[in-house]
XYZ file of N, CA, C and O in Angstrom:
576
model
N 97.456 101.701 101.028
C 96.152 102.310 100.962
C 95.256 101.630 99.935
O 94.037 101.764 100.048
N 95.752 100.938 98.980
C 95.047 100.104 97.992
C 95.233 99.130 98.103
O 96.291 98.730 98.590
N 94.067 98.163 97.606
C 94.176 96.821 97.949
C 93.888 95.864 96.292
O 92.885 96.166 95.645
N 94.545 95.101 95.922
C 94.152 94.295 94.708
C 93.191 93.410 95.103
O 93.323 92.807 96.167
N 91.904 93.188 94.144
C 91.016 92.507 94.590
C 90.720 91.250 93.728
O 89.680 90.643 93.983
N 91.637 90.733 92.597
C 91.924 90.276 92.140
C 93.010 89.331 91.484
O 93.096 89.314 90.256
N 93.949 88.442 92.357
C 95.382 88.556 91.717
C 95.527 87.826 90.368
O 96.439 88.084 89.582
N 94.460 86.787 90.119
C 94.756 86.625 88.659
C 94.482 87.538 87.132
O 94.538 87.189 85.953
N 94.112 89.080 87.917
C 93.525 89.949 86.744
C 94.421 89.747 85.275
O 94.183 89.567 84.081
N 95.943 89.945 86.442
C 97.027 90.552 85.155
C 97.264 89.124 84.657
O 96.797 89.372 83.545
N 97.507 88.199 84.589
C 97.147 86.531 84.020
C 96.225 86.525 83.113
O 96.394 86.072 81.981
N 94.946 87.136 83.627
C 93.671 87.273 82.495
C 94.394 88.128 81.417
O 94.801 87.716 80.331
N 94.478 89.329 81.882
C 94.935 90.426 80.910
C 96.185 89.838 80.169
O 96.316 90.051 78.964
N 96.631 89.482 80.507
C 98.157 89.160 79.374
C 97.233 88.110 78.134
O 97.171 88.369 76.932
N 96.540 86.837 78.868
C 96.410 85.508 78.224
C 95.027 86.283 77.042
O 94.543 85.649 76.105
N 94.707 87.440 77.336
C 93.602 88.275 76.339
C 94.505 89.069 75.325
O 94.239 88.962 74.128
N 95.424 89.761 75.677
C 96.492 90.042 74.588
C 97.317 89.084 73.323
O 97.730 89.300 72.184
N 97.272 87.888 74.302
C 97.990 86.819 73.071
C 97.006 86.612 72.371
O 97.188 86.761 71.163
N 95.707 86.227 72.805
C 94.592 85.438 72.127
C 93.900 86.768 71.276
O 93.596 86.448 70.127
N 93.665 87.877 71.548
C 93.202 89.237 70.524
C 91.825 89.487 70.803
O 90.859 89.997 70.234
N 92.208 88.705 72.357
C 89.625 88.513 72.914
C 89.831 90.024 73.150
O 90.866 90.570 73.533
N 88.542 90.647 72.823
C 88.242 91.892 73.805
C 87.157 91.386 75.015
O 86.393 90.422 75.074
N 87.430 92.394 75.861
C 86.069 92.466 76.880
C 84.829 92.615 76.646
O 84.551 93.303 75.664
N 83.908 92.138 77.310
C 82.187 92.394 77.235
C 82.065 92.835 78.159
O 83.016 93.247 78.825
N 80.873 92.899 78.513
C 80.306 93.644 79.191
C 80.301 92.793 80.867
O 80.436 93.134 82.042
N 80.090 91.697 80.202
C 80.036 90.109 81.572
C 81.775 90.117 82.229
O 81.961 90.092 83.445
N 82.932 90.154 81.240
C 83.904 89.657 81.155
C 84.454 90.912 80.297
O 84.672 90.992 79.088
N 84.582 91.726 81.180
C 85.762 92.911 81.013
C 87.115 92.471 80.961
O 87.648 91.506 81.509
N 87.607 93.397 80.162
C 89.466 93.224 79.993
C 89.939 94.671 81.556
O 89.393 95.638 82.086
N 91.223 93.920 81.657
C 91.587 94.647 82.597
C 91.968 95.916 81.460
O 91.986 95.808 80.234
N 92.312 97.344 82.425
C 93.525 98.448 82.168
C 94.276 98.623 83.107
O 94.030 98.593 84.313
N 95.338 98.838 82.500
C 96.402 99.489 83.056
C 96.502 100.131 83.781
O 95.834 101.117 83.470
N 97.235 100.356 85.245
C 97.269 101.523 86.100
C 98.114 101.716 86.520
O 98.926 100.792 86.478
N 98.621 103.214 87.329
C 99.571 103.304 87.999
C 99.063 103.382 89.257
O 98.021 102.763 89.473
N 99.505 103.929 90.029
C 98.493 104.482 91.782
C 99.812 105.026 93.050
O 100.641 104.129 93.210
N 100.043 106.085 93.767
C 101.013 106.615 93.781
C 100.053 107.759 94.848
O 98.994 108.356 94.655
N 100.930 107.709 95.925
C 101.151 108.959 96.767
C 101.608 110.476 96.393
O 102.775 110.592 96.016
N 100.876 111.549 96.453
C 101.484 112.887 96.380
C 101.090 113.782 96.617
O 100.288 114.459 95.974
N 101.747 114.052 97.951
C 101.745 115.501 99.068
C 99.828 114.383 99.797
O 99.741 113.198 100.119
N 99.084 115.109 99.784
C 98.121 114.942 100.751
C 96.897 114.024 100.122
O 95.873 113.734 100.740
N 97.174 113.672 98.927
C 96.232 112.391 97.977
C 97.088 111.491 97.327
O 98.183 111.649 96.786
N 96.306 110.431 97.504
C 96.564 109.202 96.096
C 96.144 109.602 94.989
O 95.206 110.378 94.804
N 97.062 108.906 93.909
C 96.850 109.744 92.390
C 96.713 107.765 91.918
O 97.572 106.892 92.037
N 95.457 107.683 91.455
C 95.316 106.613 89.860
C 96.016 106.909 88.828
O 96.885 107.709 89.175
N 96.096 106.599 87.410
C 96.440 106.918 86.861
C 95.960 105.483 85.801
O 96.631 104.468 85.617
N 94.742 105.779 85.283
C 94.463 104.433 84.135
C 95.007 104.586 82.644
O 94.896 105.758 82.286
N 95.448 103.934 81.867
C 95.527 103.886 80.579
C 95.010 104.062 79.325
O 95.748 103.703 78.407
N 93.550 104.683 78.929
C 92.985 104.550 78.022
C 92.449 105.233 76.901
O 91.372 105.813 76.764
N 93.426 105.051 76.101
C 93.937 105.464 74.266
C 92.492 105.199 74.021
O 91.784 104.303 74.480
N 92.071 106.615 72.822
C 91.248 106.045 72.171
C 90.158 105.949 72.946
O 89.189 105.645 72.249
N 89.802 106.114 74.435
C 88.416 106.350 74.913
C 87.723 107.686 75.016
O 88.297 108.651 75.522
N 85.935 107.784 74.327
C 85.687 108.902 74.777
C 85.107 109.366 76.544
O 84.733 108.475 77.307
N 85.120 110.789 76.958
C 84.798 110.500 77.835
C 83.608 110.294 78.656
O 83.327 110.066 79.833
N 82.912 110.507 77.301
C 81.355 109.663 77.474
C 81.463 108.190 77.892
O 80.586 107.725 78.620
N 82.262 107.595 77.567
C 82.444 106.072 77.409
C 82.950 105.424 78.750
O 82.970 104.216 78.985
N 83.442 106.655 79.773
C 84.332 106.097 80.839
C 83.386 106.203 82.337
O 83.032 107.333 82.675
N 83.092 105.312 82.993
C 82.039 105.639 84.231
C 82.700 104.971 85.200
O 83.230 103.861 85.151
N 82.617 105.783 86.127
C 83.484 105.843 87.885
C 82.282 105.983 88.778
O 81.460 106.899 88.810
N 82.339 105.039 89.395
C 81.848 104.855 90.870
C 82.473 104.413 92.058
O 83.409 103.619 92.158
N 81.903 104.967 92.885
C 82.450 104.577 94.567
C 81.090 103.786 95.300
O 80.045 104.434 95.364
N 81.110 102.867 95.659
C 80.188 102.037 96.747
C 81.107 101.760 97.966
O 82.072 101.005 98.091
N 80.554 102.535 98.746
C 81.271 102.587 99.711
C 82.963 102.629 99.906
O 83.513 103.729 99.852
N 83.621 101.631 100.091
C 85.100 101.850 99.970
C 85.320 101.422 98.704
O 86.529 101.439 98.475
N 84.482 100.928 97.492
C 85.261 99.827 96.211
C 84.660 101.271 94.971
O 83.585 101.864 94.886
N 86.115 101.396 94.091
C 85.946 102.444 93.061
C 85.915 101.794 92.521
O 86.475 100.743 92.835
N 85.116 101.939 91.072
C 84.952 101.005 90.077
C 84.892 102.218 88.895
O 84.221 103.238 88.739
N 85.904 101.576 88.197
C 86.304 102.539 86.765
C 85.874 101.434 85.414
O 86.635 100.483 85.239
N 85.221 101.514 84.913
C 84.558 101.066 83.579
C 84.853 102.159 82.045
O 84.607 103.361 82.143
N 85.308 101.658 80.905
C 85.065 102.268 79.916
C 84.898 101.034 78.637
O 85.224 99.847 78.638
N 84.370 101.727 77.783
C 84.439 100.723 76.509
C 84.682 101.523 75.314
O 84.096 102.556 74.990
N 85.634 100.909 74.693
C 86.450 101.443 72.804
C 85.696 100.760 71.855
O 85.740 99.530 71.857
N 84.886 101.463 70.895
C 84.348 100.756 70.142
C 85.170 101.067 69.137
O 85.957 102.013 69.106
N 84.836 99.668 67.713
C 85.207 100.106 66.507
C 85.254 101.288 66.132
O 84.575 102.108 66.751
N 86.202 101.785 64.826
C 85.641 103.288 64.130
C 84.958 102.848 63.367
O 84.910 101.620 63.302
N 84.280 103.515 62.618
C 83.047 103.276 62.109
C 84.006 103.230 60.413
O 84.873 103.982 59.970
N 83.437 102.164 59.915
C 84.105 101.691 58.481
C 82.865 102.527 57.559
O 81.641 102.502 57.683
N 83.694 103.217 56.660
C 83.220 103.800 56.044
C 83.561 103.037 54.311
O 84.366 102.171 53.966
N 82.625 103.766 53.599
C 82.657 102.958 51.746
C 83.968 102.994 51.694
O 84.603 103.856 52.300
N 84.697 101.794 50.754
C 86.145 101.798 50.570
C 87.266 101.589 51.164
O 88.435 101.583 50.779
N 86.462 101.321 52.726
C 87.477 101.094 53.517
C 87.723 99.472 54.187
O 87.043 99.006 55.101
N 88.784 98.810 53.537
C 88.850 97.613 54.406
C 90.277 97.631 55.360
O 91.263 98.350 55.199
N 90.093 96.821 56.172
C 90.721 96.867 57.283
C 91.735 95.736 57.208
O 91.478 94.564 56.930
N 93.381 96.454 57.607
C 94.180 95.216 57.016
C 94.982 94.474 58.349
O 95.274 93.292 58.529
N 95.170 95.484 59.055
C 95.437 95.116 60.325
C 94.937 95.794 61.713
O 95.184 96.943 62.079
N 94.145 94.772 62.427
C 93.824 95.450 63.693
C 94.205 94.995 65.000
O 93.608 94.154 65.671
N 95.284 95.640 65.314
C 95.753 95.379 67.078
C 95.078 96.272 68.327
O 94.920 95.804 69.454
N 94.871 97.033 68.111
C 94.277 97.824 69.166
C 93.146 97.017 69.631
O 92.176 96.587 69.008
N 93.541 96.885 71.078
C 91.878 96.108 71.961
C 90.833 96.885 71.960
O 91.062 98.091 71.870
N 89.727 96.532 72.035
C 88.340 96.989 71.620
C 87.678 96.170 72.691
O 88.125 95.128 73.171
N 86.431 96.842 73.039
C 85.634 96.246 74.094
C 85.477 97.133 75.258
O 85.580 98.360 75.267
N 85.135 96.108 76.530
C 84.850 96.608 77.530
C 86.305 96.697 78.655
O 86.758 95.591 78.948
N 86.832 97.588 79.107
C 87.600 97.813 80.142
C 87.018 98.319 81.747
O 86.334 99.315 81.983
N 87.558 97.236 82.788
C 86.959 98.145 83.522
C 88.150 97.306 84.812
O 88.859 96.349 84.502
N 88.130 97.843 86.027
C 88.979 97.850 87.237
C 88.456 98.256 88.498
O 88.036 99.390 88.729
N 88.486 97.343 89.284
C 87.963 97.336 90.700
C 89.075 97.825 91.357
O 90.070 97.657 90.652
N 89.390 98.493 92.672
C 89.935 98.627 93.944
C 89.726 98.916 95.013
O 88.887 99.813 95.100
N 90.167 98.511 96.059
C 89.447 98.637 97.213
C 89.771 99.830 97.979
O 90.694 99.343 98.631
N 89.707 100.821 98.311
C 89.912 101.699 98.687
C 90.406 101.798 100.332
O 89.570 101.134 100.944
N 91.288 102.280 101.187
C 91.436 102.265 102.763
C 90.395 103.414 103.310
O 90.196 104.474 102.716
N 89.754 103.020 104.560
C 88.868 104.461 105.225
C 89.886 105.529 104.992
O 89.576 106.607 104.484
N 91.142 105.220 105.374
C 92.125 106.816 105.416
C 91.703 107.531 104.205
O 91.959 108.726 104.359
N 91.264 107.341 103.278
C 90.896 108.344 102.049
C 89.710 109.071 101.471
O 88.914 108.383 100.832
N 89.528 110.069 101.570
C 88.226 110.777 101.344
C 87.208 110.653 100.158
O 87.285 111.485 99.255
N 86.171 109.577 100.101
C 85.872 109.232 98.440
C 85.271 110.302 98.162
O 85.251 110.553 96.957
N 84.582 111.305 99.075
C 83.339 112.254 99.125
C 84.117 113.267 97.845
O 83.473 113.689 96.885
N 85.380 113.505 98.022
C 86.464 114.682 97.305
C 86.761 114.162 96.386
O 87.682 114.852 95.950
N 86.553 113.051 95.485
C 87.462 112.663 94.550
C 87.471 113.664 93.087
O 86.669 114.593 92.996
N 88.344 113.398 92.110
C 88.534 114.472 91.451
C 88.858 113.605 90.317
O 89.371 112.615 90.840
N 88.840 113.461 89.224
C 88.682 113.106 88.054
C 89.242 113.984 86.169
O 88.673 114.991 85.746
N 89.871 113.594 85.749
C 90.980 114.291 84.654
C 91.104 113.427 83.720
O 91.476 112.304 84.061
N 90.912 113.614 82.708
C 91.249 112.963 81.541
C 92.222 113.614 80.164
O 91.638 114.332 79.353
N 93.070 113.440 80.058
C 94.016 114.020 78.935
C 95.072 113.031 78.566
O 95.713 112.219 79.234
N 95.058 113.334 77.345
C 95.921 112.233 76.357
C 95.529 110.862 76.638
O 96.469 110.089 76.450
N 94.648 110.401 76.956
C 94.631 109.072 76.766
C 94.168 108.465 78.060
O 93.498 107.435 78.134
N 94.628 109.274 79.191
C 94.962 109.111 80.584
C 93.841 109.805 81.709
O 93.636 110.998 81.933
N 93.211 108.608 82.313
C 92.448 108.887 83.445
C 93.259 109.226 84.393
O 94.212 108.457 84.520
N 93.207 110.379 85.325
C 93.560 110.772 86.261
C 93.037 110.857 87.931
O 93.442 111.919 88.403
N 92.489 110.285 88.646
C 92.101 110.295 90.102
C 92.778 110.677 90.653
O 93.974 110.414 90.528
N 92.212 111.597 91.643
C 93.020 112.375 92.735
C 92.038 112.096 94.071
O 91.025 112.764 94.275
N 92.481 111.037 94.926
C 92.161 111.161 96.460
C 92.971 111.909 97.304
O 94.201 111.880 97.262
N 92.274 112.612 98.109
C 92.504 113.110 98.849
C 92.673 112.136 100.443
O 91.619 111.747 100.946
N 93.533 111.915 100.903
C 93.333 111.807 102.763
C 92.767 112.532 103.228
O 92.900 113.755 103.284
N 91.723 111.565 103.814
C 90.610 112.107 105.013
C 91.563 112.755 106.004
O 92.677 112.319 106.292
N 90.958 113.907 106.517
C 91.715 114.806 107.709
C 91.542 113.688 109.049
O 92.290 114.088 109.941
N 91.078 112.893 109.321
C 90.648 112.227 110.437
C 92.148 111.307 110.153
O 92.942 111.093 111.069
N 92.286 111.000 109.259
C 94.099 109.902 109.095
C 95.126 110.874 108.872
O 96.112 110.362 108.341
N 95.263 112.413 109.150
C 96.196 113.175 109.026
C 97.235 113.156 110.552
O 96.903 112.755 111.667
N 98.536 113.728 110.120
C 98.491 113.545 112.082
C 97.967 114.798 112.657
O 97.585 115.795 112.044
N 98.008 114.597 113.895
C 97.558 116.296 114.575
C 98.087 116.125 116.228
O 98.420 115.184 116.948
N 97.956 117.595 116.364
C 98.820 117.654 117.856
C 97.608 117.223 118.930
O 96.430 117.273 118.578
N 97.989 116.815 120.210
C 96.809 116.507 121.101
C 97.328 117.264 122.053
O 98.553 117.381 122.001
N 96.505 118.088 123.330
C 96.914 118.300 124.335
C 96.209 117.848 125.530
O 95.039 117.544 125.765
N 97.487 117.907 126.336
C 97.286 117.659 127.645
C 96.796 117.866 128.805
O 97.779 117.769 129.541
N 96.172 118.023 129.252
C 95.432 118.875 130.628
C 96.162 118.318 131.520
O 96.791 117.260 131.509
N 95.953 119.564 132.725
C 96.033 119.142 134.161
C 96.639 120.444 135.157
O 96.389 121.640 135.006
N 97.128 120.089 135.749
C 97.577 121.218 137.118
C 98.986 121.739 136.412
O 99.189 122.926 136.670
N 99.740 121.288 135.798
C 100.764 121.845 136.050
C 101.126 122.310 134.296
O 102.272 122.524 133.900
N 99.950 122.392 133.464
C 100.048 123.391 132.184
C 99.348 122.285 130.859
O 98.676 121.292 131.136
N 99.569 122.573 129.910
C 99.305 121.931 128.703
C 100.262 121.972 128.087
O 100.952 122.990 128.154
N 100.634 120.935 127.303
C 101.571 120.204 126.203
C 101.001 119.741 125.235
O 99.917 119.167 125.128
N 102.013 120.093 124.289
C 101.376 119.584 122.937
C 102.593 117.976 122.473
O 103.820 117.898 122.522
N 101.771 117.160 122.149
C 102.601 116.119 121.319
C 102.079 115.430 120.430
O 100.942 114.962 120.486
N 102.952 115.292 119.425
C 102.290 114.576 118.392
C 101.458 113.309 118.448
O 101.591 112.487 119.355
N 100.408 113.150 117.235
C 99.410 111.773 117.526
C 99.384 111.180 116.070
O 98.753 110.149 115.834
């Protein structure tokens, strides 16, 4: 049901971890995801520590979701110098392509601990359903 629209993302993303680049705005860093079937929707599941959820913007154009957020510095206050910083900073954001089988109109959106949550739903039109039969000698039902 998902499609990668990118295969050198995770190449980018690793070779930005060794080097300590963050994303811009031109040249986003990837996040992390999971993506996973359960009961009657696809579930996302992005990675992001430390984002507010002012900071995180989701769109659908047509079939392509596009999840964007950005981590800024904390704000350095008198007295404070900074001795080590690993945490990525910048712009995060992730394209996917979405299949018609999934309803973008319903999507549903969750954020806790750290963790973006999407919930698609399957369009009822890609569910199965019974069809029947006409004619002279009764109606039948069989699966479609």
């Amino acid at each position: 049901m998902l499609m990668r629209t990118d295969p050198f993302r995770e190449m980018d993303r690793i070779l930005q971890q060794m080097s300590g680049a963050s994303g811009t705005w031109s040249k986003p860093s990837v996040m992390p995801m999971d993506a996973y079937r359960q009961g009657d929707a696809y579930v996302i599941a992005f990675d992001l520590p430390g984002v507010s959820t002012e900071a995180i913007d989701i769109d659908v154009e047509r079939n392509m979701l596009t999840v964007k957020a950005e981590r800024r510095p904390a704000e350095e206050s008198d007295g404070v110098q900074m001795e080590l910083s690993e945490r990525p900073l910048g712009v995060f954001s992730r394209q996917i392509m979405l299949a018609d089988t999934l309803d973008t109109e319903h999507i549903e959106a969750d954020y806790d601990a750290g963790v973006l949550t999407l919930r698609i739903p399957i369009a009822e039109r890609a569910k199965p359903r019974k069809i029947a039969i006409g004619g002279d000698s009764g109606r039948k039902q069989i699966s479609g």
